[in-house]
Amino acid sequence: ELVAFVYPKSYSDESHQWQEKMHSDFEKARSLIDADEGNGGLEYPPVVLFGMDSLVELLQKEQSARDEIEMLEIASAGKGNALSVLRLKPVVAREMHLPPVLPRVKSDGNDLRKEVISGLEKLLEIFPDMEVFRGIYERIRKDDSFKINPGCLK
C-alpha cells in the first residue's frame, strides 16, 4: 500500500508547495478512482519524496523490514514460544515509522507498548543482528509516550 509522488530533489526547498500540490492531485485521482471502482479506491495517503534516491532508500528500508519480518514469523511459529506478532495497518505503520508486523510477548494487561518491548527483546535474543528491529527497540524503549492504539491494528 504505497502511493508515492516523487519530485526532483531540487524541489525540496519548496517542499510545502509541493506537499499541497500532491494532496490536491491525489484527491483528484482518488475521486476518479472512487467513481470508477466504487469504494475500492485509494484508502491511504500518499508519500511525497524528493529525488529518486529517496524513493530507493524508502523501498530498501521496507525490503529490509520485510526480510526481518519473515524471520520474526518463523520465530513466532514455534510451539511453546511466548513470541507472537502484532499486525498494524500498513498506512499506520508507515506513519509511525514501523514495520507492519511487530514482535509481541502477550501479558495479562493491555499495555501494547510493554508487550512489543518484551517481544523485541525476545526477538533480538534469537536474532541479535537484526538492524530494523534493534532500531525500533531502541526508539520505543526510550520513548515513554510511545503508544499503539488498538484502532491501528489490522
GROMACS .gro file of N, CA and C in nm:
model
  462
    1GLU      N    1   0.085  -0.118   0.000
    1GLU     CA    2   0.000   0.000   0.000
    1GLU      C    3   0.088   0.123   0.000
    2LEU      N    4   0.130   0.162  -0.118
    2LEU     CA    5   0.217   0.279  -0.129
    2LEU      C    6   0.181   0.357  -0.254
    3VAL      N    7   0.153   0.484  -0.233
    3VAL     CA    8   0.140   0.579  -0.342
    3VAL      C    9   0.244   0.686  -0.314
    4ALA      N   10   0.338   0.702  -0.407
    4ALA     CA   11   0.445   0.799  -0.386
    4ALA      C   12   0.446   0.901  -0.498
    5PHE      N   13   0.457   1.026  -0.460
    5PHE     CA   14   0.480   1.135  -0.554
    5PHE      C   15   0.629   1.168  -0.541
    6VAL      N   16   0.704   1.148  -0.647
    6VAL     CA   17   0.848   1.173  -0.643
    6VAL      C   18   0.878   1.294  -0.730
    7TYR      N   19   0.921   1.400  -0.664
    7TYR     CA   20   0.957   1.524  -0.733
    7TYR      C   21   1.110   1.531  -0.742
    8PRO      N   22   1.162   1.613  -0.834
    8PRO     CA   23   1.308   1.630  -0.841
    8PRO      C   24   1.363   1.678  -0.707
    9LYS      N   25   1.483   1.634  -0.676
    9LYS     CA   26   1.547   1.671  -0.550
    9LYS      C   27   1.556   1.822  -0.533
   10SER      N   28   1.574   1.893  -0.643
   10SER     CA   29   1.588   2.039  -0.637
   10SER      C   30   1.460   2.107  -0.589
   11TYR      N   31   1.347   2.037  -0.590
   11TYR     CA   32   1.220   2.094  -0.544
   11TYR      C   33   1.208   2.093  -0.391
   12SER      N   34   1.300   2.029  -0.322
   12SER     CA   35   1.286   2.013  -0.177
   12SER      C   36   1.287   2.146  -0.102
   13ASP      N   37   1.347   2.250  -0.160
   13ASP     CA   38   1.346   2.381  -0.094
   13ASP      C   39   1.205   2.438  -0.083
   14GLU      N   40   1.118   2.399  -0.176
   14GLU     CA   41   0.978   2.444  -0.173
   14GLU      C   42   0.886   2.327  -0.136
   15SER      N   43   0.929   2.245  -0.040
   15SER     CA   44   0.856   2.123  -0.009
   15SER      C   45   0.711   2.148   0.031
   16HIS      N   46   0.684   2.258   0.101
   16HIS     CA   47   0.547   2.287   0.143
   16HIS      C   48   0.456   2.305   0.021
   17GLN      N   49   0.502   2.377  -0.077
   17GLN     CA   50   0.425   2.399  -0.201
   17GLN      C   51   0.396   2.266  -0.270
   18TRP      N   52   0.496   2.179  -0.277
   18TRP     CA   53   0.479   2.051  -0.346
   18TRP      C   54   0.394   1.954  -0.265
   19GLN      N   55   0.399   1.965  -0.133
   19GLN     CA   56   0.309   1.884  -0.049
   19GLN      C   57   0.164   1.920  -0.080
   20GLU      N   58   0.136   2.050  -0.088
   20GLU     CA   59  -0.001   2.095  -0.119
   20GLU      C   60  -0.044   2.047  -0.256
   21LYS      N   61   0.045   2.057  -0.354
   21LYS     CA   62   0.012   2.011  -0.490
   21LYS      C   63  -0.015   1.861  -0.489
   22MET      N   64   0.067   1.787  -0.417
   22MET     CA   65   0.048   1.643  -0.410
   22MET      C   66  -0.089   1.608  -0.353
   23HIS      N   67  -0.126   1.674  -0.244
   23HIS     CA   68  -0.257   1.646  -0.183
   23HIS      C   69  -0.370   1.681  -0.279
   24SER      N   70  -0.358   1.792  -0.348
   24SER     CA   71  -0.461   1.832  -0.444
   24SER      C   72  -0.470   1.730  -0.559
   25ASP      N   73  -0.356   1.694  -0.616
   25ASP     CA   74  -0.355   1.597  -0.726
   25ASP      C   75  -0.404   1.461  -0.680
   26PHE      N   76  -0.366   1.422  -0.560
   26PHE     CA   77  -0.408   1.293  -0.507
   26PHE      C   78  -0.559   1.287  -0.488
   27GLU      N   79  -0.617   1.394  -0.435
   27GLU     CA   80  -0.762   1.396  -0.415
   27GLU      C   81  -0.836   1.388  -0.548
   28LYS      N   82  -0.783   1.454  -0.651
   28LYS     CA   83  -0.844   1.443  -0.785
   28LYS      C   84  -0.837   1.300  -0.834
   29ALA      N   85  -0.721   1.238  -0.823
   29ALA     CA   86  -0.704   1.100  -0.867
   29ALA      C   87  -0.792   1.005  -0.787
   30ARG      N   88  -0.799   1.027  -0.657
   30ARG     CA   89  -0.882   0.943  -0.571
   30ARG      C   90  -1.029   0.950  -0.611
   31SER      N   91  -1.077   1.071  -0.640
   31SER     CA   92  -1.218   1.085  -0.678
   31SER      C   93  -1.245   1.015  -0.810
   32LEU      N   94  -1.150   1.017  -0.904
   32LEU     CA   95  -1.168   0.947  -1.030
   32LEU      C   96  -1.167   0.796  -1.009
   33ILE      N   97  -1.077   0.747  -0.927
   33ILE     CA   98  -1.070   0.604  -0.899
   33ILE      C   99  -1.195   0.559  -0.825
   34ASP      N  100  -1.237   0.635  -0.724
   34ASP     CA  101  -1.358   0.601  -0.649
   34ASP      C  102  -1.479   0.596  -0.740
   35ALA      N  103  -1.487   0.688  -0.836
   35ALA     CA  104  -1.601   0.691  -0.928
   35ALA      C  105  -1.600   0.568  -1.018
   36ASP      N  106  -1.481   0.524  -1.059
   36ASP     CA  107  -1.471   0.407  -1.148
   36ASP      C  108  -1.486   0.275  -1.073
   37GLU      N  109  -1.438   0.270  -0.949
   37GLU     CA  110  -1.431   0.142  -0.879
   37GLU      C  111  -1.520   0.134  -0.755
   38GLY      N  112  -1.609   0.226  -0.738
   38GLY     CA  113  -1.691   0.226  -0.618
   38GLY      C  114  -1.606   0.263  -0.499
   39ASN      N  115  -1.620   0.194  -0.388
   39ASN     CA  116  -1.546   0.227  -0.266
   39ASN      C  117  -1.411   0.156  -0.257
   40GLY      N  118  -1.370   0.083  -0.358
   40GLY     CA  119  -1.244   0.009  -0.352
   40GLY      C  120  -1.124   0.092  -0.392
   41GLY      N  121  -1.134   0.222  -0.383
   41GLY     CA  122  -1.026   0.310  -0.427
   41GLY      C  123  -0.913   0.322  -0.327
   42LEU      N  124  -0.841   0.430  -0.335
   42LEU     CA  125  -0.725   0.454  -0.250
   42LEU      C  126  -0.769   0.498  -0.111
   43GLU      N  127  -0.737   0.418  -0.013
   43GLU     CA  128  -0.779   0.447   0.124
   43GLU      C  129  -0.663   0.491   0.212
   44TYR      N  130  -0.547   0.513   0.153
   44TYR     CA  131  -0.431   0.550   0.232
   44TYR      C  132  -0.364   0.672   0.168
   45PRO      N  133  -0.302   0.754   0.251
   45PRO     CA  134  -0.244   0.879   0.200
   45PRO      C  135  -0.115   0.854   0.123
   46PRO      N  136  -0.083   0.943   0.031
   46PRO     CA  137   0.041   0.930  -0.044
   46PRO      C  138   0.161   0.979   0.037
   47VAL      N  139   0.277   0.944  -0.012
   47VAL     CA  140   0.403   0.989   0.045
   47VAL      C  141   0.467   1.081  -0.058
   48VAL      N  142   0.519   1.194  -0.013
   48VAL     CA  143   0.590   1.284  -0.105
   48VAL      C  144   0.739   1.269  -0.080
   49LEU      N  145   0.813   1.253  -0.189
   49LEU     CA  146   0.957   1.234  -0.181
   49LEU      C  147   1.025   1.329  -0.280
   50PHE      N  148   1.148   1.361  -0.251
   50PHE     CA  149   1.224   1.449  -0.339
   50PHE      C  150   1.350   1.376  -0.383
   51GLY      N  151   1.355   1.342  -0.511
   51GLY     CA  152   1.468   1.271  -0.569
   51GLY      C  153   1.445   1.121  -0.568
   52MET      N  154   1.492   1.057  -0.675
   52MET     CA  155   1.477   0.912  -0.685
   52MET      C  156   1.554   0.840  -0.575
   53ASP      N  157   1.662   0.902  -0.527
   53ASP     CA  158   1.738   0.840  -0.418
   53ASP      C  159   1.650   0.818  -0.295
   54SER      N  160   1.562   0.912  -0.268
   54SER     CA  161   1.476   0.898  -0.150
   54SER      C  162   1.375   0.785  -0.170
   55LEU      N  163   1.328   0.765  -0.293
   55LEU     CA  164   1.238   0.653  -0.320
   55LEU      C  165   1.312   0.521  -0.304
   56VAL      N  166   1.432   0.513  -0.361
   56VAL     CA  167   1.512   0.391  -0.349
   56VAL      C  168   1.540   0.361  -0.202
   57GLU      N  169   1.574   0.463  -0.124
   57GLU     CA  170   1.601   0.445   0.019
   57GLU      C  171   1.477   0.393   0.092
   58LEU      N  172   1.360   0.450   0.063
   58LEU     CA  173   1.236   0.405   0.125
   58LEU      C  174   1.209   0.258   0.091
   59LEU      N  175   1.224   0.223  -0.036
   59LEU     CA  176   1.198   0.085  -0.078
   59LEU      C  177   1.298  -0.013  -0.016
   60GLN      N  178   1.424   0.029  -0.004
   60GLN     CA  179   1.525  -0.057   0.060
   60GLN      C  180   1.493  -0.078   0.208
   61LYS      N  181   1.452   0.027   0.276
   61LYS     CA  182   1.415   0.014   0.418
   61LYS      C  183   1.297  -0.081   0.433
   62GLU      N  184   1.198  -0.067   0.345
   62GLU     CA  185   1.081  -0.154   0.355
   62GLU      C  186   1.117  -0.298   0.322
   63GLN      N  187   1.211  -0.320   0.229
   63GLN     CA  188   1.255  -0.456   0.198
   63GLN      C  189   1.331  -0.516   0.316
   64SER      N  190   1.417  -0.438   0.378
   64SER     CA  191   1.489  -0.486   0.497
   64SER      C  192   1.391  -0.525   0.607
   65ALA      N  193   1.289  -0.443   0.625
   65ALA     CA  194   1.186  -0.474   0.725
   65ALA      C  195   1.114  -0.603   0.689
   66ARG      N  196   1.080  -0.621   0.560
   66ARG     CA  197   1.012  -0.745   0.518
   66ARG      C  198   1.099  -0.867   0.545
   67ASP      N  199   1.230  -0.854   0.518
   67ASP     CA  200   1.321  -0.967   0.544
   67ASP      C  201   1.321  -1.003   0.692
   68GLU      N  202   1.327  -0.902   0.779
   68GLU     CA  203   1.328  -0.929   0.923
   68GLU      C  204   1.192  -0.980   0.970
   69ILE      N  205   1.084  -0.934   0.907
   69ILE     CA  206   0.950  -0.983   0.941
   69ILE      C  207   0.940  -1.132   0.910
   70GLU      N  208   0.999  -1.176   0.799
   70GLU     CA  209   0.997  -1.319   0.765
   70GLU      C  210   1.063  -1.400   0.877
   71MET      N  211   1.175  -1.350   0.927
   71MET     CA  212   1.244  -1.419   1.037
   71MET      C  213   1.159  -1.417   1.164
   72LEU      N  214   1.092  -1.306   1.189
   72LEU     CA  215   1.001  -1.296   1.304
   72LEU      C  216   0.889  -1.398   1.292
   73GLU      N  217   0.830  -1.409   1.173
   73GLU     CA  218   0.720  -1.504   1.151
   73GLU      C  219   0.765  -1.647   1.180
   74ILE      N  220   0.886  -1.681   1.138
   74ILE     CA  221   0.939  -1.815   1.164
   74ILE      C  222   0.960  -1.835   1.315
   75ALA      N  223   1.020  -1.736   1.380
   75ALA     CA  224   1.047  -1.748   1.524
   75ALA      C  225   0.919  -1.757   1.605
   76SER      N  226   0.816  -1.686   1.564
   76SER     CA  227   0.692  -1.684   1.642
   76SER      C  228   0.605  -1.807   1.616
   77ALA      N  229   0.637  -1.884   1.513
   77ALA     CA  230   0.556  -2.000   1.478
   77ALA      C  231   0.588  -2.122   1.564
   78GLY      N  232   0.699  -2.120   1.635
   78GLY     CA  233   0.739  -2.236   1.715
   78GLY      C  234   0.644  -2.263   1.830
   79LYS      N  235   0.619  -2.392   1.854
   79LYS     CA  236   0.530  -2.430   1.965
   79LYS      C  237   0.597  -2.398   2.098
   80GLY      N  238   0.517  -2.356   2.193
   80GLY     CA  239   0.567  -2.324   2.325
   80GLY      C  240   0.646  -2.194   2.329
   81ASN      N  241   0.640  -2.121   2.222
   81ASN     CA  242   0.714  -1.995   2.213
   81ASN      C  243   0.624  -1.881   2.261
   82ALA      N  244   0.674  -1.801   2.351
   82ALA     CA  245   0.595  -1.688   2.403
   82ALA      C  246   0.585  -1.575   2.300
   83LEU      N  247   0.669  -1.581   2.199
   83LEU     CA  248   0.673  -1.475   2.099
   83LEU      C  249   0.557  -1.489   2.002
   84SER      N  250   0.484  -1.380   1.981
   84SER     CA  251   0.377  -1.377   1.881
   84SER      C  252   0.393  -1.248   1.802
   85VAL      N  253   0.298  -1.220   1.715
   85VAL     CA  254   0.310  -1.100   1.632
   85VAL      C  255   0.191  -1.008   1.651
   86LEU      N  256   0.216  -0.882   1.628
   86LEU     CA  257   0.115  -0.777   1.632
   86LEU      C  258   0.114  -0.716   1.493
   87ARG      N  259  -0.001  -0.717   1.428
   87ARG     CA  260  -0.009  -0.666   1.290
   87ARG      C  261  -0.074  -0.528   1.289
   88LEU      N  262  -0.004  -0.434   1.228
   88LEU     CA  263  -0.053  -0.297   1.214
   88LEU      C  264  -0.104  -0.275   1.072
   89LYS      N  265  -0.196  -0.182   1.058
   89LYS     CA  266  -0.237  -0.141   0.924
   89LYS      C  267  -0.115  -0.080   0.856
   90PRO      N  268  -0.086  -0.117   0.731
   90PRO     CA  269   0.035  -0.067   0.665
   90PRO      C  270   0.048   0.085   0.664
   91VAL      N  271  -0.061   0.155   0.642
   91VAL     CA  272  -0.054   0.302   0.639
   91VAL      C  273  -0.017   0.357   0.776
   92VAL      N  274  -0.068   0.297   0.881
   92VAL     CA  275  -0.037   0.340   1.018
   92VAL      C  276   0.110   0.309   1.049
   93ALA      N  277   0.154   0.191   1.009
   93ALA     CA  278   0.293   0.153   1.033
   93ALA      C  279   0.388   0.252   0.966
   94ARG      N  280   0.359   0.289   0.843
   94ARG     CA  281   0.445   0.383   0.771
   94ARG      C  282   0.446   0.519   0.841
   95GLU      N  283   0.329   0.565   0.885
   95GLU     CA  284   0.321   0.694   0.955
   95GLU      C  285   0.400   0.691   1.086
   96MET      N  286   0.402   0.575   1.152
   96MET     CA  287   0.473   0.562   1.279
   96MET      C  288   0.619   0.521   1.261
   97HIS      N  289   0.662   0.505   1.136
   97HIS     CA  290   0.798   0.461   1.104
   97HIS      C  291   0.826   0.324   1.166
   98LEU      N  292   0.731   0.233   1.145
   98LEU     CA  293   0.741   0.096   1.196
   98LEU      C  294   0.713  -0.001   1.083
   99PRO      N  295   0.762  -0.125   1.094
   99PRO     CA  296   0.717  -0.228   1.001
   99PRO      C  297   0.573  -0.266   1.035
  100PRO      N  298   0.500  -0.322   0.941
  100PRO     CA  299   0.360  -0.356   0.968
  100PRO      C  300   0.340  -0.476   1.061
  101VAL      N  301   0.446  -0.546   1.093
  101VAL     CA  302   0.439  -0.660   1.185
  101VAL      C  303   0.545  -0.639   1.292
  102LEU      N  304   0.502  -0.647   1.418
  102LEU     CA  305   0.594  -0.629   1.531
  102LEU      C  306   0.591  -0.754   1.619
  103PRO      N  307   0.704  -0.784   1.684
  103PRO     CA  308   0.703  -0.895   1.779
  103PRO      C  309   0.631  -0.854   1.907
  104ARG      N  310   0.577  -0.955   1.973
  104ARG     CA  311   0.497  -0.926   2.093
  104ARG      C  312   0.506  -1.045   2.188
  105VAL      N  313   0.517  -1.017   2.315
  105VAL     CA  314   0.501  -1.119   2.418
  105VAL      C  315   0.380  -1.076   2.498
  106LYS      N  316   0.271  -1.153   2.484
  106LYS     CA  317   0.146  -1.115   2.549
  106LYS      C  318   0.159  -1.120   2.700
  107SER      N  319   0.088  -1.026   2.764
  107SER     CA  320   0.086  -1.021   2.910
  107SER      C  321  -0.059  -1.014   2.955
  108ASP      N  322  -0.078  -1.011   3.085
  108ASP     CA  323  -0.214  -1.006   3.140
  108ASP      C  324  -0.279  -0.869   3.121
  109GLY      N  325  -0.198  -0.766   3.107
  109GLY     CA  326  -0.252  -0.631   3.094
  109GLY      C  327  -0.283  -0.595   2.950
  110ASN      N  328  -0.312  -0.469   2.929
  110ASN     CA  329  -0.344  -0.419   2.796
  110ASN      C  330  -0.240  -0.318   2.748
  111ASP      N  331  -0.116  -0.332   2.790
  111ASP     CA  332  -0.013  -0.236   2.754
  111ASP      C  333   0.064  -0.288   2.633
  112LEU      N  334   0.020  -0.247   2.514
  112LEU     CA  335   0.083  -0.294   2.392
  112LEU      C  336   0.229  -0.250   2.383
  113ARG      N  337   0.261  -0.133   2.436
  113ARG     CA  338   0.400  -0.085   2.433
  113ARG      C  339   0.491  -0.184   2.506
  114LYS      N  340   0.452  -0.224   2.626
  114LYS     CA  341   0.533  -0.318   2.704
  114LYS      C  342   0.540  -0.454   2.636
  115GLU      N  343   0.429  -0.497   2.578
  115GLU     CA  344   0.427  -0.626   2.509
  115GLU      C  345   0.521  -0.625   2.388
  116VAL      N  346   0.522  -0.514   2.315
  116VAL     CA  347   0.610  -0.502   2.199
  116VAL      C  348   0.756  -0.494   2.244
  117ILE      N  349   0.785  -0.418   2.349
  117ILE     CA  350   0.922  -0.411   2.400
  117ILE      C  351   0.969  -0.550   2.442
  118SER      N  352   0.885  -0.625   2.512
  118SER     CA  353   0.920  -0.762   2.551
  118SER      C  354   0.941  -0.850   2.429
  119GLY      N  355   0.855  -0.832   2.329
  119GLY     CA  356   0.869  -0.908   2.205
  119GLY      C  357   0.998  -0.875   2.132
  120LEU      N  358   1.032  -0.748   2.128
  120LEU     CA  359   1.158  -0.706   2.063
  120LEU      C  360   1.278  -0.764   2.137
  121GLU      N  361   1.274  -0.762   2.270
  121GLU     CA  362   1.384  -0.819   2.349
  121GLU      C  363   1.400  -0.967   2.319
  122LYS      N  364   1.289  -1.038   2.316
  122LYS     CA  365   1.292  -1.182   2.288
  122LYS      C  366   1.344  -1.208   2.147
  123LEU      N  367   1.295  -1.132   2.049
  123LEU     CA  368   1.337  -1.150   1.911
  123LEU      C  369   1.487  -1.122   1.896
  124LEU      N  370   1.534  -1.016   1.961
  124LEU     CA  371   1.676  -0.979   1.950
  124LEU      C  372   1.767  -1.077   2.024
  125GLU      N  373   1.713  -1.152   2.119
  125GLU     CA  374   1.790  -1.262   2.181
  125GLU      C  375   1.814  -1.371   2.077
  126ILE      N  376   1.710  -1.397   1.997
  126ILE     CA  377   1.718  -1.503   1.897
  126ILE      C  378   1.801  -1.459   1.776
  127PHE      N  379   1.777  -1.337   1.731
  127PHE     CA  380   1.844  -1.281   1.612
  127PHE      C  381   1.910  -1.147   1.650
  128PRO      N  382   2.027  -1.150   1.713
  128PRO     CA  383   2.087  -1.025   1.761
  128PRO      C  384   2.132  -0.928   1.651
  129ASP      N  385   2.144  -0.975   1.527
  129ASP     CA  386   2.193  -0.889   1.419
  129ASP      C  387   2.083  -0.813   1.345
  130MET      N  388   1.961  -0.824   1.389
  130MET     CA  389   1.852  -0.753   1.321
  130MET      C  390   1.867  -0.602   1.340
  131GLU      N  391   1.884  -0.531   1.231
  131GLU     CA  392   1.905  -0.386   1.239
  131GLU      C  393   1.774  -0.309   1.251
  132VAL      N  394   1.674  -0.348   1.173
  132VAL     CA  395   1.547  -0.275   1.174
  132VAL      C  396   1.482  -0.285   1.311
  133PHE      N  397   1.467  -0.407   1.361
  133PHE     CA  398   1.401  -0.425   1.490
  133PHE      C  399   1.485  -0.373   1.606
  134ARG      N  400   1.618  -0.376   1.594
  134ARG     CA  401   1.702  -0.319   1.700
  134ARG      C  402   1.681  -0.168   1.708
  135GLY      N  403   1.674  -0.102   1.592
  135GLY     CA  404   1.648   0.042   1.591
  135GLY      C  405   1.513   0.076   1.651
  136ILE      N  406   1.413  -0.004   1.621
  136ILE     CA  407   1.279   0.018   1.675
  136ILE      C  408   1.281  -0.003   1.827
  137TYR      N  409   1.350  -0.108   1.870
  137TYR     CA  410   1.360  -0.135   2.014
  137TYR      C  411   1.422  -0.016   2.087
  138GLU      N  412   1.532   0.034   2.035
  138GLU     CA  413   1.599   0.148   2.100
  138GLU      C  414   1.506   0.269   2.105
  139ARG      N  415   1.435   0.294   1.998
  139ARG     CA  416   1.345   0.409   1.992
  139ARG      C  417   1.229   0.396   2.089
  140ILE      N  418   1.161   0.282   2.088
  140ILE     CA  419   1.043   0.263   2.172
  140ILE      C  420   1.082   0.259   2.321
  141ARG      N  421   1.192   0.193   2.351
  141ARG     CA  422   1.236   0.178   2.490
  141ARG      C  423   1.263   0.315   2.553
  142LYS      N  424   1.315   0.408   2.476
  142LYS     CA  425   1.348   0.541   2.528
  142LYS      C  426   1.229   0.636   2.531
  143ASP      N  427   1.123   0.603   2.458
  143ASP     CA  428   1.010   0.695   2.443
  143ASP      C  429   0.890   0.647   2.526
  144ASP      N  430   0.877   0.701   2.647
  144ASP     CA  431   0.766   0.661   2.735
  144ASP      C  432   0.630   0.699   2.679
  145SER      N  433   0.626   0.793   2.586
  145SER     CA  434   0.498   0.837   2.531
  145SER      C  435   0.454   0.751   2.411
  146PHE      N  436   0.538   0.658   2.368
  146PHE     CA  437   0.505   0.574   2.253
  146PHE      C  438   0.383   0.488   2.285
  147LYS      N  439   0.285   0.491   2.195
  147LYS     CA  440   0.163   0.411   2.213
  147LYS      C  441   0.123   0.349   2.082
  148ILE      N  442   0.062   0.232   2.092
  148ILE     CA  443  -0.003   0.169   1.977
  148ILE      C  444  -0.149   0.156   2.016
  149ASN      N  445  -0.232   0.230   1.949
  149ASN     CA  446  -0.376   0.224   1.977
  149ASN      C  447  -0.437   0.102   1.911
  150PRO      N  448  -0.531   0.036   1.977
  150PRO     CA  449  -0.596  -0.082   1.918
  150PRO      C  450  -0.657  -0.055   1.779
  151GLY      N  451  -0.697   0.068   1.751
  151GLY     CA  452  -0.752   0.102   1.620
  151GLY      C  453  -0.650   0.096   1.509
  152CYS      N  454  -0.522   0.088   1.544
  152CYS     CA  455  -0.413   0.080   1.446
  152CYS      C  456  -0.388  -0.063   1.401
  153LEU      N  457  -0.450  -0.159   1.469
  153LEU     CA  458  -0.423  -0.299   1.441
  153LEU      C  459  -0.501  -0.347   1.321
  154LYS      N  460  -0.441  -0.439   1.251
  154LYS     CA  461  -0.502  -0.495   1.130
  154LYS      C  462  -0.589  -0.614   1.169
   0.00000   0.00000   0.00000
